[in-house]
mmCIF file of C-alpha atoms and ligand atoms in Angstrom:
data_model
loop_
_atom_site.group_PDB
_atom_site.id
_atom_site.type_symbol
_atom_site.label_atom_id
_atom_site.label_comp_id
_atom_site.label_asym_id
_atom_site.label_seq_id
_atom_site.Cartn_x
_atom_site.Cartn_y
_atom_site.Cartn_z
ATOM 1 C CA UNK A 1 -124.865 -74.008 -90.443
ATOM 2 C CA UNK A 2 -123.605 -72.620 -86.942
ATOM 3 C CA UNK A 3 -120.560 -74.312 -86.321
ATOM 4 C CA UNK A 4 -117.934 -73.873 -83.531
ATOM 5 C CA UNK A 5 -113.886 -75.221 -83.897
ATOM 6 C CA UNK A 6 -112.666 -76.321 -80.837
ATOM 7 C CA UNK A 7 -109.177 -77.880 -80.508
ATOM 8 C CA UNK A 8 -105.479 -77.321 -78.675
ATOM 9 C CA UNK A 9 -103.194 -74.502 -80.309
ATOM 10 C CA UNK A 10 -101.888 -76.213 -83.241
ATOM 11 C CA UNK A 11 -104.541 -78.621 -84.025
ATOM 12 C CA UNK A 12 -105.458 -77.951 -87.330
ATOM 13 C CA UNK A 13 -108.509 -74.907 -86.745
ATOM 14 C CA UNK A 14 -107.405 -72.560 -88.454
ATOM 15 C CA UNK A 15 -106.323 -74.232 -91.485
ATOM 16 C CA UNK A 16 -109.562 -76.210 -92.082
ATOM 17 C CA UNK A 17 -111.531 -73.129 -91.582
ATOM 18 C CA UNK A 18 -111.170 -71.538 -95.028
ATOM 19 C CA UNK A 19 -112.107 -75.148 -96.625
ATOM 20 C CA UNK A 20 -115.491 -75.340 -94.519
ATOM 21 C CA UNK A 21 -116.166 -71.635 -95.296
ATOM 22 C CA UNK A 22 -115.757 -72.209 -98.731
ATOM 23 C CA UNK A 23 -117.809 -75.158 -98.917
ATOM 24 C CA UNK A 24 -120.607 -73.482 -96.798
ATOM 25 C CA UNK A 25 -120.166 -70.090 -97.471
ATOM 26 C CA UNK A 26 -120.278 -69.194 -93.942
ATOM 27 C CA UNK A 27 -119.002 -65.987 -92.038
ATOM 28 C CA UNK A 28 -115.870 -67.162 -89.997
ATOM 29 C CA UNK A 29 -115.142 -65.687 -86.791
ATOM 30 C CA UNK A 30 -111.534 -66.495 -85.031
ATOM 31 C CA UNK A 31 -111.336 -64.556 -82.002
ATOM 32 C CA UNK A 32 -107.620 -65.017 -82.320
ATOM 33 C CA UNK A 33 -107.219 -63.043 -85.761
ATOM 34 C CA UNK A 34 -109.505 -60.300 -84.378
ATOM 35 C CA UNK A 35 -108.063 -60.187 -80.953
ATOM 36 C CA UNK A 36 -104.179 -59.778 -83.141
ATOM 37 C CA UNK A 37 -105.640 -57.499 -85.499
ATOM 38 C CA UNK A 38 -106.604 -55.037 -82.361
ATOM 39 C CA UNK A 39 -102.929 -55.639 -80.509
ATOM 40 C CA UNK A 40 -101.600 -54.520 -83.852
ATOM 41 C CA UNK A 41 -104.004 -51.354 -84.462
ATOM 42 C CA UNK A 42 -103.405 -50.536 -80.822
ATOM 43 C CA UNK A 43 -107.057 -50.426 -80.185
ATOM 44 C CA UNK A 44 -108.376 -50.484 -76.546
ATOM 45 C CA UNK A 45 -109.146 -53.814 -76.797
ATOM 46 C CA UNK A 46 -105.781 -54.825 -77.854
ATOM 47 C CA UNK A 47 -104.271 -52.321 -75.438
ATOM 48 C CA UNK A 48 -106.155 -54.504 -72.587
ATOM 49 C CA UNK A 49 -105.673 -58.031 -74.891
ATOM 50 C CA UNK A 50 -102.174 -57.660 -75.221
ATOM 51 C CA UNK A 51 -100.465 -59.089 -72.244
ATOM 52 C CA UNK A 52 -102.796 -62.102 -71.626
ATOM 53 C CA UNK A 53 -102.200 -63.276 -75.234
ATOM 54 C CA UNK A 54 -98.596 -62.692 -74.847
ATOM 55 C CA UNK A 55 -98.038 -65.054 -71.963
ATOM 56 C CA UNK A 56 -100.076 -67.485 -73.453
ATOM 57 C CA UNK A 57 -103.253 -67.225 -70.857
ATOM 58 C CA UNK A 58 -106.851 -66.474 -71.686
ATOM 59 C CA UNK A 59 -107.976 -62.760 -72.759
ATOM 60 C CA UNK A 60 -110.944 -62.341 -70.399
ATOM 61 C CA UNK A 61 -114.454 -63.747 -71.164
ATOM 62 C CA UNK A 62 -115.936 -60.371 -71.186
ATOM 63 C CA UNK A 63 -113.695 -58.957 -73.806
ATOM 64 C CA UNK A 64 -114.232 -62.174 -76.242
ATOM 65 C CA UNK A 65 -118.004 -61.465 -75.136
ATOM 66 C CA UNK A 66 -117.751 -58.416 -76.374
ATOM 67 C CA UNK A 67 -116.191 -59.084 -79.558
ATOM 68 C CA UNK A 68 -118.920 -61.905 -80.847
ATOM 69 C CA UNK A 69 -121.775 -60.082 -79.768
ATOM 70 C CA UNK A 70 -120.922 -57.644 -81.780
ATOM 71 C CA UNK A 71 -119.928 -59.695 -85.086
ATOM 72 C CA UNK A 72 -122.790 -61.764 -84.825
ATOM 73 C CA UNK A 73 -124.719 -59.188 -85.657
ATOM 74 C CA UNK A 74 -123.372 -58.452 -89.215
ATOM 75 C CA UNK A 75 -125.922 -59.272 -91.733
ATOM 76 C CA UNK A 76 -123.219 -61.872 -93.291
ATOM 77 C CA UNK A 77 -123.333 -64.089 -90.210
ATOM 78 C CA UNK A 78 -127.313 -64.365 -89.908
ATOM 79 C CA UNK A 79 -126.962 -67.490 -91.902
ATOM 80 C CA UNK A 80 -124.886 -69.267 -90.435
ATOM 81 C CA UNK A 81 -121.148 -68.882 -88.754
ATOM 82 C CA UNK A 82 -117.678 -70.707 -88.014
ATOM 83 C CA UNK A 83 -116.747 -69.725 -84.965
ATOM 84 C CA UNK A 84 -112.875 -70.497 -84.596
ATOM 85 C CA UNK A 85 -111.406 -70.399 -80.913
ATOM 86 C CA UNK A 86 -114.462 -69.268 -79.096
ATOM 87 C CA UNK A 87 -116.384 -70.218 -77.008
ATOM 88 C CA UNK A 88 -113.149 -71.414 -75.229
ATOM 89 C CA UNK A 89 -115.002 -71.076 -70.942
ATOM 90 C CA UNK A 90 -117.858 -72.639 -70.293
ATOM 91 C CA UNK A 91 -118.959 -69.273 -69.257
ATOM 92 C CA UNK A 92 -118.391 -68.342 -72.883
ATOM 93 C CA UNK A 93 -120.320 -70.835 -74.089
ATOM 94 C CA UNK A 94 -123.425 -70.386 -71.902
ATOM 95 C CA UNK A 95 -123.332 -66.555 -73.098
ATOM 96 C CA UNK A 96 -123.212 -67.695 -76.812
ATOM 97 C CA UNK A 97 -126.456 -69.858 -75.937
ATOM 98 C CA UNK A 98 -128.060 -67.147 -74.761
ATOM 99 C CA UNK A 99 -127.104 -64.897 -77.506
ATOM 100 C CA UNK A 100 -128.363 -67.288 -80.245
ATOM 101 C CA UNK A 101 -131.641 -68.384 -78.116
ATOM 102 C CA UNK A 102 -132.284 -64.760 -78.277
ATOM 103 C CA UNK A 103 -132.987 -65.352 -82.258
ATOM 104 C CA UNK A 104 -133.933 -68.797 -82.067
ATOM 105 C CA UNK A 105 -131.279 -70.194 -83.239
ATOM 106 C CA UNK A 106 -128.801 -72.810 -81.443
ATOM 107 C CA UNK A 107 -125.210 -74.578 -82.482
ATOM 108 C CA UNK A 108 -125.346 -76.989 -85.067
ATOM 109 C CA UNK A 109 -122.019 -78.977 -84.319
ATOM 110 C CA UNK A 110 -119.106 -79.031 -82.465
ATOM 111 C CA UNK A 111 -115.923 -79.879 -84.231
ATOM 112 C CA UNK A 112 -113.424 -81.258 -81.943
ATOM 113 C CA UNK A 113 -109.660 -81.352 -83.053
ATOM 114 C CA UNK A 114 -108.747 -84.083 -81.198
ATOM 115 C CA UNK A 115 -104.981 -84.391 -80.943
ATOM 116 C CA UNK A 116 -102.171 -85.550 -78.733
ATOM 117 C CA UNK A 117 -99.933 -82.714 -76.782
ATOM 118 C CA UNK A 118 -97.356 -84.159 -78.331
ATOM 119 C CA UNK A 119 -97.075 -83.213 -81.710
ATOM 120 C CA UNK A 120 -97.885 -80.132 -80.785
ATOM 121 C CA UNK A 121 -94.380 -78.334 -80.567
ATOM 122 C CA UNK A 122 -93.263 -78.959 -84.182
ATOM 123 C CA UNK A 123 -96.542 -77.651 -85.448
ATOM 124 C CA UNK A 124 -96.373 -74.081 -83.387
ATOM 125 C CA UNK A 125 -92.508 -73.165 -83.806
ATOM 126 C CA UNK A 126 -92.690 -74.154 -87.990
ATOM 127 C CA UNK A 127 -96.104 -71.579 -88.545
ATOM 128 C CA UNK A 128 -95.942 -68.947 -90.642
ATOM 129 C CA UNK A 129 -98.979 -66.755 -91.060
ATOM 130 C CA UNK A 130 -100.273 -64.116 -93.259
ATOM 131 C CA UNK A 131 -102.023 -61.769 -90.660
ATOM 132 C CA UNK A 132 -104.380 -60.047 -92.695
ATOM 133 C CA UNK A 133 -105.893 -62.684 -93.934
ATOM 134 C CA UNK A 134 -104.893 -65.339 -91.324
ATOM 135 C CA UNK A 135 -103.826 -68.026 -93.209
ATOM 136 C CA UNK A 136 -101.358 -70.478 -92.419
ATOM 137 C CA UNK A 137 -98.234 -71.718 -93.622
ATOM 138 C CA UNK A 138 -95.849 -74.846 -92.317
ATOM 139 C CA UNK A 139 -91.948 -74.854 -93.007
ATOM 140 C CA UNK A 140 -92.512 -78.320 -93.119
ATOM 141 C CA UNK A 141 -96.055 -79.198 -93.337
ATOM 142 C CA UNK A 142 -97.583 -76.689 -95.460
ATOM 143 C CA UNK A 143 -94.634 -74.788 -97.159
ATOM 144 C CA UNK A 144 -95.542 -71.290 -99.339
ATOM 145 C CA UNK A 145 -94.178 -71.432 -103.099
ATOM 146 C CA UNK A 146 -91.943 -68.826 -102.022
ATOM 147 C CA UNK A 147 -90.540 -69.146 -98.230
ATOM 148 C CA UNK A 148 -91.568 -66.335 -96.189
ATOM 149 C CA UNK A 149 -94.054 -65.136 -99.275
ATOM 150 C CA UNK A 150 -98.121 -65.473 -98.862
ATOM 151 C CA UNK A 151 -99.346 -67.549 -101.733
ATOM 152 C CA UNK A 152 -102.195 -65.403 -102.493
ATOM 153 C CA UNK A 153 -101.252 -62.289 -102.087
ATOM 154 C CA UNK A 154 -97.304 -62.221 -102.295
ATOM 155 C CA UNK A 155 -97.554 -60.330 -98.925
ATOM 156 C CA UNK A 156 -94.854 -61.564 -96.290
ATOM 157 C CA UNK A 157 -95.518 -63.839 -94.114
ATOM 158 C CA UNK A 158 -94.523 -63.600 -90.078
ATOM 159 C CA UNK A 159 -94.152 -65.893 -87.227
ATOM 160 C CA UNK A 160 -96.520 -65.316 -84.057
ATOM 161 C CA UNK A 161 -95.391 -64.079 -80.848
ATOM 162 C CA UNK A 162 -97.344 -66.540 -78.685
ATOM 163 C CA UNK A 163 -95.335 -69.179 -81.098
ATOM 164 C CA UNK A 164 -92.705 -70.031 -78.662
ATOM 165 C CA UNK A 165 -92.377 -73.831 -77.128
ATOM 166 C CA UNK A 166 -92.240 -72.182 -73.979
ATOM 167 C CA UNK A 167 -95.515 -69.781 -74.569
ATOM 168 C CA UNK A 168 -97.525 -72.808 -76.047
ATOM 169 C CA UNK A 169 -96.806 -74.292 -72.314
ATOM 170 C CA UNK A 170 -98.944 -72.072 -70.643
ATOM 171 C CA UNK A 171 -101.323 -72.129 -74.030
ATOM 172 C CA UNK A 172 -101.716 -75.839 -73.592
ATOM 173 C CA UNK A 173 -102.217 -75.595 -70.002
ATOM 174 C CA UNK A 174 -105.152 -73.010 -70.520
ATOM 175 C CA UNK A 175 -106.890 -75.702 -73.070
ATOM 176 C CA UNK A 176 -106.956 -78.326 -70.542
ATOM 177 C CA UNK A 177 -108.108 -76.432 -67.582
ATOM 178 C CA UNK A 178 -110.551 -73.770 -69.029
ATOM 179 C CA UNK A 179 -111.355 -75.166 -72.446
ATOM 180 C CA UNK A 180 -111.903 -79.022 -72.194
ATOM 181 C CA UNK A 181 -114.750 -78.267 -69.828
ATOM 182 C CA UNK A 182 -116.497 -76.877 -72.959
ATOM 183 C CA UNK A 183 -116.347 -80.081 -74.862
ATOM 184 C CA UNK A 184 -117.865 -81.753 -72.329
ATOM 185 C CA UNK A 185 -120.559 -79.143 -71.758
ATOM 186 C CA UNK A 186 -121.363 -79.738 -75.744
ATOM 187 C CA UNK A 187 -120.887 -83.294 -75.511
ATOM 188 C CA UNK A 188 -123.984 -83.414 -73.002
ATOM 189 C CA UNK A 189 -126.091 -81.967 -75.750
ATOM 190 C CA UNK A 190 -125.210 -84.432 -78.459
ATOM 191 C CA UNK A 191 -123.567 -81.954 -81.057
ATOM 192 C CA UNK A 192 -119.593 -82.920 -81.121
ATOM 193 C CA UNK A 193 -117.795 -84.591 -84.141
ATOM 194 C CA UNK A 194 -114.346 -85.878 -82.691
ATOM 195 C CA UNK A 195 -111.692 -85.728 -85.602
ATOM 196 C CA UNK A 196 -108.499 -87.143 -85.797
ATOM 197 C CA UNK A 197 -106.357 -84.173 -86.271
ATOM 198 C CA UNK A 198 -103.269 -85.627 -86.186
ATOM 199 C CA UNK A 199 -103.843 -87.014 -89.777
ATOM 200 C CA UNK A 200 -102.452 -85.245 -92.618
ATOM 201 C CA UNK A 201 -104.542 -81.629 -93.703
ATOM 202 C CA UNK A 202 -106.150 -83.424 -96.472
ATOM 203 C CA UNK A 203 -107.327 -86.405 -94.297
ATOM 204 C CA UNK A 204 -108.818 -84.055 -91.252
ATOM 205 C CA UNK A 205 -111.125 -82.230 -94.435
ATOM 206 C CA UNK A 206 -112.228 -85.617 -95.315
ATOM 207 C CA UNK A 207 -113.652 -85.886 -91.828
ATOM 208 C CA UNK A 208 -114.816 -82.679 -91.314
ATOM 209 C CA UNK A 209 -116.941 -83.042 -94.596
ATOM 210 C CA UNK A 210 -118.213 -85.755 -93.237
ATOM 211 C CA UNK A 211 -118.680 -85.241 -90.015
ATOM 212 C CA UNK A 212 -121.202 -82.068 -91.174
ATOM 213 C CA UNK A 213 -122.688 -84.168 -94.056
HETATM 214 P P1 AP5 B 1 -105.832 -68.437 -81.203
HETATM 215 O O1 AP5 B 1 -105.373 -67.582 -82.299
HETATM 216 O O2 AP5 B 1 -107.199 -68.978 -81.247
HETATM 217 O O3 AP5 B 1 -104.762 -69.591 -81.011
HETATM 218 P P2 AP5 B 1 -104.871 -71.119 -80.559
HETATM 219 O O4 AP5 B 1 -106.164 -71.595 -80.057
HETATM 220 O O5 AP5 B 1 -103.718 -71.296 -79.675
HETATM 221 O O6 AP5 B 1 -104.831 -71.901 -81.867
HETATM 222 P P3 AP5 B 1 -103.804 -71.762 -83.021
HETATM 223 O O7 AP5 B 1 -104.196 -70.657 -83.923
HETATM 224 O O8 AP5 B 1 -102.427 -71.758 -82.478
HETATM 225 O O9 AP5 B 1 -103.998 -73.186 -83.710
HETATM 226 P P4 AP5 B 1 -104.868 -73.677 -84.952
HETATM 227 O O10 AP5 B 1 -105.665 -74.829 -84.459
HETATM 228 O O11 AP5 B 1 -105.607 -72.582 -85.636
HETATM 229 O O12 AP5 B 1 -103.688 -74.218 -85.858
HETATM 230 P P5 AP5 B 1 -103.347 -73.984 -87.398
HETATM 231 O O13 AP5 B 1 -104.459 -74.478 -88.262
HETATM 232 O O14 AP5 B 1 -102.868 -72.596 -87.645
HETATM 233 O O15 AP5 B 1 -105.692 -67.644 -79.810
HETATM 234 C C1 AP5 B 1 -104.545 -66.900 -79.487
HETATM 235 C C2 AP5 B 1 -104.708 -66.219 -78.138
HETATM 236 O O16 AP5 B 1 -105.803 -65.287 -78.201
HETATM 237 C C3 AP5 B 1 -105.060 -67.138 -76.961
HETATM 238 O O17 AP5 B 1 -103.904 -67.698 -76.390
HETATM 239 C C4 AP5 B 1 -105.775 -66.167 -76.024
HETATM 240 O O18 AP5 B 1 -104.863 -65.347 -75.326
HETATM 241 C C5 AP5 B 1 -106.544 -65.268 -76.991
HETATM 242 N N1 AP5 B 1 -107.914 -65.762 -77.270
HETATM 243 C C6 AP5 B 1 -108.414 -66.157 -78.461
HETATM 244 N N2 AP5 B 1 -109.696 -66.557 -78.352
HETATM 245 C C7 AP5 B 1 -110.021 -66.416 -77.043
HETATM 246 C C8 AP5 B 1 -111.211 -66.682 -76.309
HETATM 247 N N3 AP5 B 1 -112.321 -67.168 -76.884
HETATM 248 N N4 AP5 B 1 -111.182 -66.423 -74.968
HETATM 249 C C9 AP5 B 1 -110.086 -65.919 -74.362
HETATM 250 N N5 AP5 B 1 -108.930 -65.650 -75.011
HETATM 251 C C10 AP5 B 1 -108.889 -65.904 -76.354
HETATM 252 O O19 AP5 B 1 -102.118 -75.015 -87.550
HETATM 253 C C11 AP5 B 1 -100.908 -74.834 -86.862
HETATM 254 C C12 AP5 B 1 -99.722 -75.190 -87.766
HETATM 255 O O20 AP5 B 1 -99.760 -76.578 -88.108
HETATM 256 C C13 AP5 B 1 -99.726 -74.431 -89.098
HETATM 257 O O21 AP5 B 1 -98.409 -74.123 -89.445
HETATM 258 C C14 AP5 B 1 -100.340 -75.426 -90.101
HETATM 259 O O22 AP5 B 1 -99.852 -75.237 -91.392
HETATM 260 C C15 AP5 B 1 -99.923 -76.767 -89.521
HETATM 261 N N6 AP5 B 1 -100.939 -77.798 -89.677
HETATM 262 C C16 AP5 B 1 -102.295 -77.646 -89.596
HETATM 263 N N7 AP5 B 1 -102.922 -78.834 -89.769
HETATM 264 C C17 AP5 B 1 -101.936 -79.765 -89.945
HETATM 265 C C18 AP5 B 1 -101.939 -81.187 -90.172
HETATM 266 N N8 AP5 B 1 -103.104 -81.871 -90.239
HETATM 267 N N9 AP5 B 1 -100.754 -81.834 -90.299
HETATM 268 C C19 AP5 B 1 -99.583 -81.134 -90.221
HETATM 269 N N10 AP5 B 1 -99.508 -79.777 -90.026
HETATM 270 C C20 AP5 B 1 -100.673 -79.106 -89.897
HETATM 271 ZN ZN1 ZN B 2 -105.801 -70.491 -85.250
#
């Protein structure tokens, strides 16, 4: 399957991603991870990522361009892919179009995280992640055995940079002006699932699995 995650920060992507890669042994792509993994190697893409992701604003479409073009390619996403957090412009979106028309190939669905601003905050500022392998942790929600410790590995775990209240401002903003224009633009073609995301973890799988059953 070629699926895309589309949702506000917070909303639940990135922790049902592992569950539908697991389930359908796809290649997952977060543009997020990668574009953190460069700002931490120093890379010239991070080098040139850096400061948009650090106020919260979008990195620019030919960068994020850049990035799936390239990872597409890997023989471990010709079957099928999760993309998590792109295409986030429509611009994006008509480039990944043309990308997959290019092999014949289009998006299968279009899961929508549907969720009010709202809860938002207390989701953002209580994250912990494990940034190598991008999983995600909840003081509250979603607590590690050991606080501060990756389950898995036993690596530490580290809070985000962009995951102030006052950074997810400008984060939030972004969704609504550049990114809900994509769910329409999907929408016209008949491939979104809306989920309620504001259920518990174990309630937004049931829907996912459903909604790509
Ligand atoms: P990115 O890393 O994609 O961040 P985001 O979209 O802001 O999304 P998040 O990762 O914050 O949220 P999530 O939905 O994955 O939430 P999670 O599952 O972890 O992008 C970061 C930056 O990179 C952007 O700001 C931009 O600068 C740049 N960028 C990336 N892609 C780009 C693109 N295509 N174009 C341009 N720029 C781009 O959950 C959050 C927390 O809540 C966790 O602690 C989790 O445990 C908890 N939680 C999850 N689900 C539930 C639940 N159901 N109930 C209770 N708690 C829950
Ligand atoms: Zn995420």
């Amino acid at each position: 399957k070629r699926l895309i995650l589309v949702g506000p920060p917070g909303s639940g992507k990135g922790t049902q991603s592992p569950i539908v890669k697991d389930e359908y042994c796809l290649c997952h792509l977060a543009t997020g991870d990668m574009l953190r993994a460069a700002v931490a190697a120093k890379t010239p893409l991070g080098i040139k990522a850096k400061e948009a992701m650090a106020k919260g604003e979008l990195v620019s479409d030919d960068l994020v361009i850049g990035i799936i073009d390239d990872a597409l390619k890997k023989p471990s996403c010709q079957k099928g892919f999760i993309l998590d957090g792109f295409p986030r412009t429509v611009v994006q979106a008509q480039k990944l179009d043309e990308m997959l028309a290019k092999h014949g190939v289009k998006v299968d669905k279009v899961l929508n995280f549907a969720i009010d601003d709202a809860i938002l905050e207390e989701r953002i500022t209580g994250r912990w992640i494990h940034p190598s392998s991008g999983r995600s942790y909840h003081t509250k929600f979603a607590p590690p055995k050991v606080p501060g410790v990756d389950d898995v590995t036993g690596e530490s775990l580290i809070q985000r940079k962009d995951d102030t209240a006052a950074v997810l401002k400008s984060r939030l903003e972004a969704f609504h002006k550049q990114t809900k224009p994509v769910i329409d633009y999907y929408s016209k073609i008949g491939v979104v699932a809306n989920l309620h995301a504001e259920k518990t973890p174990k309630e937004v799988t049931v829907e996912v699995k459903k909604a790509l059953s």
